[in-house]
Amino acid sequence: MESRSKFLGHPAHVILIVFPLGLLSTALTFDFVARLQKKEKKKRKLSEAAYLMLGAGLLGGLAAAPFGFWDWLAIPKNTRAKRVGAAHGVGNVLALLLFGASWLLRRKAPQEDNNAALGLALAGGVLTGATSWLGAELVERLGVGVYPGAHLDSPSSLRNRDAHETSHDDELA
């Protein structure tokens, strides 16, 4: 199935997701590098940059989400693609909530170490890794948003079977 929302012929959701993924993962990287910093000035700058990246990543996620939801609504019911898309979407909402809570905890002192904020961001990052895999499964394996004749019940790429083989044993995996 083709994407419902396109920009210059390409699916809008696929274009937009690179921003929150890049920004949120960079925020996590800055958080960890800041923890390793011995110089206080560099540590504070990296922590503040992580805070700013989180805010921008959250905005990017909010911009990408409606386009993904719009495409998901077009996926036929009772297909593996619909189930994978639902898990992908719900997981991303949860990840944004985790990153958002991390951002809120830092708001008063973005340059300071905050273990709870780091833990929430790390949990959001792990969840985003899983939901990114599901998104890639939708696009690369199931052809959602890309191919008009997509095979919406292809088995998981982890099953090592041809994309056109079908089985009711394949749910999300």
PDB file of C-alpha atoms in Angstrom:
ATOM      1  CA  MET A   1       0.000   0.000   0.000  1.00  0.00           C
ATOM      2  CA  GLU A   2       1.193   3.484  -0.743  1.00  0.00           C
ATOM      3  CA  SER A   3       1.521   6.189   1.853  1.00  0.00           C
ATOM      4  CA  ARG A   4      -1.467   8.497   2.195  1.00  0.00           C
ATOM      5  CA  SER A   5       0.717  11.523   2.897  1.00  0.00           C
ATOM      6  CA  LYS A   6       3.636  12.267   0.628  1.00  0.00           C
ATOM      7  CA  PHE A   7       6.141  15.046   0.169  1.00  0.00           C
ATOM      8  CA  LEU A   8       7.672  15.288  -3.308  1.00  0.00           C
ATOM      9  CA  GLY A   9       6.611  11.690  -3.969  1.00  0.00           C
ATOM     10  CA  HIS A  10       8.049  10.182  -0.785  1.00  0.00           C
ATOM     11  CA  PRO A  11       6.183   9.094   2.375  1.00  0.00           C
ATOM     12  CA  ALA A  12       6.132  12.063   4.802  1.00  0.00           C
ATOM     13  CA  HIS A  13       6.391   9.909   7.945  1.00  0.00           C
ATOM     14  CA  VAL A  14       9.549   8.174   6.722  1.00  0.00           C
ATOM     15  CA  ILE A  15      11.105  11.549   5.923  1.00  0.00           C
ATOM     16  CA  LEU A  16      10.191  13.104   9.277  1.00  0.00           C
ATOM     17  CA  ILE A  17      11.235  10.295  11.636  1.00  0.00           C
ATOM     18  CA  VAL A  18      14.941  10.851  11.011  1.00  0.00           C
ATOM     19  CA  PHE A  19      14.786  14.109  12.990  1.00  0.00           C
ATOM     20  CA  PRO A  20      13.477  12.784  16.316  1.00  0.00           C
ATOM     21  CA  LEU A  21      15.596   9.638  16.031  1.00  0.00           C
ATOM     22  CA  GLY A  22      18.750  11.666  15.431  1.00  0.00           C
ATOM     23  CA  LEU A  23      18.010  14.320  18.024  1.00  0.00           C
ATOM     24  CA  LEU A  24      16.925  11.940  20.793  1.00  0.00           C
ATOM     25  CA  SER A  25      19.837   9.567  20.263  1.00  0.00           C
ATOM     26  CA  THR A  26      22.226  12.540  20.215  1.00  0.00           C
ATOM     27  CA  ALA A  27      20.722  13.746  23.510  1.00  0.00           C
ATOM     28  CA  LEU A  28      21.483  10.350  25.047  1.00  0.00           C
ATOM     29  CA  THR A  29      25.008  10.427  23.655  1.00  0.00           C
ATOM     30  CA  PHE A  30      25.590  13.906  25.093  1.00  0.00           C
ATOM     31  CA  ASP A  31      24.234  12.722  28.452  1.00  0.00           C
ATOM     32  CA  PHE A  32      26.732   9.870  28.607  1.00  0.00           C
ATOM     33  CA  VAL A  33      29.666  11.950  27.360  1.00  0.00           C
ATOM     34  CA  ALA A  34      28.812  14.620  29.947  1.00  0.00           C
ATOM     35  CA  ARG A  35      28.980  11.984  32.693  1.00  0.00           C
ATOM     36  CA  LEU A  36      32.499  11.069  31.563  1.00  0.00           C
ATOM     37  CA  GLN A  37      33.679  14.699  31.460  1.00  0.00           C
ATOM     38  CA  LYS A  38      36.082  15.786  34.179  1.00  0.00           C
ATOM     39  CA  LYS A  39      35.935  19.494  33.336  1.00  0.00           C
ATOM     40  CA  GLU A  40      32.836  21.034  34.890  1.00  0.00           C
ATOM     41  CA  LYS A  41      32.349  23.648  32.148  1.00  0.00           C
ATOM     42  CA  LYS A  42      32.304  21.032  29.359  1.00  0.00           C
ATOM     43  CA  LYS A  43      30.064  18.775  31.427  1.00  0.00           C
ATOM     44  CA  ARG A  44      27.507  21.553  31.933  1.00  0.00           C
ATOM     45  CA  LYS A  45      27.536  22.493  28.230  1.00  0.00           C
ATOM     46  CA  LEU A  46      26.980  18.892  27.158  1.00  0.00           C
ATOM     47  CA  SER A  47      24.155  18.482  29.685  1.00  0.00           C
ATOM     48  CA  GLU A  48      22.482  21.638  28.438  1.00  0.00           C
ATOM     49  CA  ALA A  49      22.897  20.475  24.831  1.00  0.00           C
ATOM     50  CA  ALA A  50      21.280  17.139  25.755  1.00  0.00           C
ATOM     51  CA  TYR A  51      18.337  19.021  27.247  1.00  0.00           C
ATOM     52  CA  LEU A  52      17.929  21.112  24.098  1.00  0.00           C
ATOM     53  CA  MET A  53      18.222  18.031  21.870  1.00  0.00           C
ATOM     54  CA  LEU A  54      15.508  16.320  23.910  1.00  0.00           C
ATOM     55  CA  GLY A  55      13.164  19.258  23.402  1.00  0.00           C
ATOM     56  CA  ALA A  56      13.820  19.389  19.661  1.00  0.00           C
ATOM     57  CA  GLY A  57      13.484  15.589  19.390  1.00  0.00           C
ATOM     58  CA  LEU A  58      10.134  15.699  21.160  1.00  0.00           C
ATOM     59  CA  LEU A  59       8.901  18.344  18.722  1.00  0.00           C
ATOM     60  CA  GLY A  60      10.145  16.218  15.821  1.00  0.00           C
ATOM     61  CA  GLY A  61       8.345  13.159  17.183  1.00  0.00           C
ATOM     62  CA  LEU A  62       5.126  15.136  17.530  1.00  0.00           C
ATOM     63  CA  ALA A  63       5.505  16.316  13.924  1.00  0.00           C
ATOM     64  CA  ALA A  64       6.097  12.798  12.555  1.00  0.00           C
ATOM     65  CA  ALA A  65       3.378  11.001  14.543  1.00  0.00           C
ATOM     66  CA  PRO A  66       0.241  12.263  12.749  1.00  0.00           C
ATOM     67  CA  PHE A  67       1.604  11.166   9.366  1.00  0.00           C
ATOM     68  CA  GLY A  68       2.373   7.682  10.685  1.00  0.00           C
ATOM     69  CA  PHE A  69      -1.074   7.447  12.264  1.00  0.00           C
ATOM     70  CA  TRP A  70      -2.724   8.569   9.017  1.00  0.00           C
ATOM     71  CA  ASP A  71      -0.841   5.864   7.092  1.00  0.00           C
ATOM     72  CA  TRP A  72      -1.670   3.249   9.742  1.00  0.00           C
ATOM     73  CA  LEU A  73      -5.396   3.985   9.379  1.00  0.00           C
ATOM     74  CA  ALA A  74      -5.133   2.970   5.718  1.00  0.00           C
ATOM     75  CA  ILE A  75      -3.645  -0.470   6.458  1.00  0.00           C
ATOM     76  CA  PRO A  76      -6.294  -3.167   6.003  1.00  0.00           C
ATOM     77  CA  LYS A  77      -7.625  -4.794   9.166  1.00  0.00           C
ATOM     78  CA  ASN A  78      -6.565  -8.300  10.169  1.00  0.00           C
ATOM     79  CA  THR A  79      -3.134  -8.049   8.562  1.00  0.00           C
ATOM     80  CA  ARG A  80       0.243  -8.511  10.180  1.00  0.00           C
ATOM     81  CA  ALA A  81       1.072  -4.988   9.032  1.00  0.00           C
ATOM     82  CA  LYS A  82      -1.824  -3.570  11.068  1.00  0.00           C
ATOM     83  CA  ARG A  83      -0.602  -5.374  14.217  1.00  0.00           C
ATOM     84  CA  VAL A  84       3.040  -4.394  13.711  1.00  0.00           C
ATOM     85  CA  GLY A  85       1.986  -0.805  12.978  1.00  0.00           C
ATOM     86  CA  ALA A  86      -0.082  -0.670  16.161  1.00  0.00           C
ATOM     87  CA  ALA A  87       2.850  -1.916  18.262  1.00  0.00           C
ATOM     88  CA  HIS A  88       5.163   0.555  16.493  1.00  0.00           C
ATOM     89  CA  GLY A  89       2.829   3.480  17.164  1.00  0.00           C
ATOM     90  CA  VAL A  90       2.007   2.652  20.773  1.00  0.00           C
ATOM     91  CA  GLY A  91       5.672   2.018  21.518  1.00  0.00           C
ATOM     92  CA  ASN A  92       6.636   5.369  20.028  1.00  0.00           C
ATOM     93  CA  VAL A  93       4.007   7.191  22.074  1.00  0.00           C
ATOM     94  CA  LEU A  94       5.414   5.533  25.217  1.00  0.00           C
ATOM     95  CA  ALA A  95       8.973   6.420  24.176  1.00  0.00           C
ATOM     96  CA  LEU A  96       7.992  10.064  23.652  1.00  0.00           C
ATOM     97  CA  LEU A  97       6.364  10.065  27.086  1.00  0.00           C
ATOM     98  CA  LEU A  98       9.581   8.724  28.639  1.00  0.00           C
ATOM     99  CA  PHE A  99      11.708  11.305  26.826  1.00  0.00           C
ATOM    100  CA  GLY A 100       9.180  13.998  27.735  1.00  0.00           C
ATOM    101  CA  ALA A 101       9.340  13.081  31.417  1.00  0.00           C
ATOM    102  CA  SER A 102      13.139  13.196  31.199  1.00  0.00           C
ATOM    103  CA  TRP A 103      12.957  16.661  29.638  1.00  0.00           C
ATOM    104  CA  LEU A 104      10.560  17.877  32.345  1.00  0.00           C
ATOM    105  CA  LEU A 105      12.836  16.631  35.139  1.00  0.00           C
ATOM    106  CA  ARG A 106      15.708  18.660  33.686  1.00  0.00           C
ATOM    107  CA  ARG A 107      13.737  21.861  33.113  1.00  0.00           C
ATOM    108  CA  LYS A 108      14.760  23.701  36.268  1.00  0.00           C
ATOM    109  CA  ALA A 109      18.447  22.766  36.061  1.00  0.00           C
ATOM    110  CA  PRO A 110      19.324  21.443  32.576  1.00  0.00           C
ATOM    111  CA  GLN A 111      23.065  21.688  33.249  1.00  0.00           C
ATOM    112  CA  GLU A 112      23.005  19.427  36.307  1.00  0.00           C
ATOM    113  CA  ASP A 113      23.300  15.640  36.500  1.00  0.00           C
ATOM    114  CA  ASN A 114      19.923  14.029  37.060  1.00  0.00           C
ATOM    115  CA  ASN A 115      19.955  10.247  37.387  1.00  0.00           C
ATOM    116  CA  ALA A 116      16.173   9.898  37.107  1.00  0.00           C
ATOM    117  CA  ALA A 117      16.129  11.988  33.912  1.00  0.00           C
ATOM    118  CA  LEU A 118      18.973   9.939  32.461  1.00  0.00           C
ATOM    119  CA  GLY A 119      17.202   6.691  33.348  1.00  0.00           C
ATOM    120  CA  LEU A 120      13.976   7.815  31.667  1.00  0.00           C
ATOM    121  CA  ALA A 121      15.865   8.914  28.554  1.00  0.00           C
ATOM    122  CA  LEU A 122      17.737   5.606  28.455  1.00  0.00           C
ATOM    123  CA  ALA A 123      14.449   3.665  28.742  1.00  0.00           C
ATOM    124  CA  GLY A 124      13.034   5.822  25.943  1.00  0.00           C
ATOM    125  CA  GLY A 125      16.116   5.097  23.846  1.00  0.00           C
ATOM    126  CA  VAL A 126      15.846   1.335  24.325  1.00  0.00           C
ATOM    127  CA  LEU A 127      12.148   1.422  23.467  1.00  0.00           C
ATOM    128  CA  THR A 128      12.874   3.591  20.419  1.00  0.00           C
ATOM    129  CA  GLY A 129      15.354   0.978  19.226  1.00  0.00           C
ATOM    130  CA  ALA A 130      12.623  -1.658  19.316  1.00  0.00           C
ATOM    131  CA  THR A 131      10.012   0.555  17.662  1.00  0.00           C
ATOM    132  CA  SER A 132      12.506   1.581  14.984  1.00  0.00           C
ATOM    133  CA  TRP A 133      12.978  -2.077  14.136  1.00  0.00           C
ATOM    134  CA  LEU A 134       9.196  -2.454  13.881  1.00  0.00           C
ATOM    135  CA  GLY A 135       9.038   0.609  11.615  1.00  0.00           C
ATOM    136  CA  ALA A 136      11.732  -0.855   9.388  1.00  0.00           C
ATOM    137  CA  GLU A 137       9.802  -4.131   9.327  1.00  0.00           C
ATOM    138  CA  LEU A 138       6.744  -2.214   8.115  1.00  0.00           C
ATOM    139  CA  VAL A 139       8.599  -0.413   5.343  1.00  0.00           C
ATOM    140  CA  GLU A 140      11.309  -2.869   4.298  1.00  0.00           C
ATOM    141  CA  ARG A 141       9.608  -6.223   4.811  1.00  0.00           C
ATOM    142  CA  LEU A 142       5.921  -5.448   4.459  1.00  0.00           C
ATOM    143  CA  GLY A 143       6.248  -2.556   1.998  1.00  0.00           C
ATOM    144  CA  VAL A 144       3.854  -0.329   3.934  1.00  0.00           C
ATOM    145  CA  GLY A 145       3.895   3.220   2.659  1.00  0.00           C
ATOM    146  CA  VAL A 146       6.124   2.298  -0.242  1.00  0.00           C
ATOM    147  CA  TYR A 147       4.683  -0.294  -2.608  1.00  0.00           C
ATOM    148  CA  PRO A 148       1.159  -0.162  -4.038  1.00  0.00           C
ATOM    149  CA  GLY A 149       1.076  -3.988  -4.107  1.00  0.00           C
ATOM    150  CA  ALA A 150       2.686  -4.527  -0.702  1.00  0.00           C
ATOM    151  CA  HIS A 151       2.331  -7.958   0.859  1.00  0.00           C
ATOM    152  CA  LEU A 152       0.776  -6.949   4.176  1.00  0.00           C
ATOM    153  CA  ASP A 153       0.983 -10.422   5.719  1.00  0.00           C
ATOM    154  CA  SER A 154       4.646 -11.212   5.020  1.00  0.00           C
ATOM    155  CA  PRO A 155       6.309 -13.136   7.858  1.00  0.00           C
ATOM    156  CA  SER A 156       8.814 -11.473  10.161  1.00  0.00           C
ATOM    157  CA  SER A 157      12.289 -10.920   8.758  1.00  0.00           C
ATOM    158  CA  LEU A 158      13.512 -12.782  11.861  1.00  0.00           C
ATOM    159  CA  ARG A 159      11.809 -15.975  10.664  1.00  0.00           C
ATOM    160  CA  ASN A 160      14.189 -16.400   7.705  1.00  0.00           C
ATOM    161  CA  ARG A 161      11.359 -17.117   5.278  1.00  0.00           C
ATOM    162  CA  ASP A 162      10.470 -15.621   1.920  1.00  0.00           C
ATOM    163  CA  ALA A 163       8.436 -12.424   2.177  1.00  0.00           C
ATOM    164  CA  HIS A 164       5.526 -13.990   0.271  1.00  0.00           C
ATOM    165  CA  GLU A 165       5.172 -17.013   2.555  1.00  0.00           C
ATOM    166  CA  THR A 166       2.297 -16.597   4.970  1.00  0.00           C
ATOM    167  CA  SER A 167       1.601 -18.208   8.310  1.00  0.00           C
ATOM    168  CA  HIS A 168      -0.781 -17.420  11.105  1.00  0.00           C
ATOM    169  CA  ASP A 169       2.056 -18.143  13.555  1.00  0.00           C
ATOM    170  CA  ASP A 170       3.557 -14.754  12.703  1.00  0.00           C
ATOM    171  CA  GLU A 171       2.073 -12.058  14.901  1.00  0.00           C
ATOM    172  CA  LEU A 172       4.500  -9.259  15.804  1.00  0.00           C
ATOM    173  CA  ALA A 173       7.755 -11.202  15.528  1.00  0.00           C
TER     174      ALA A 173
END
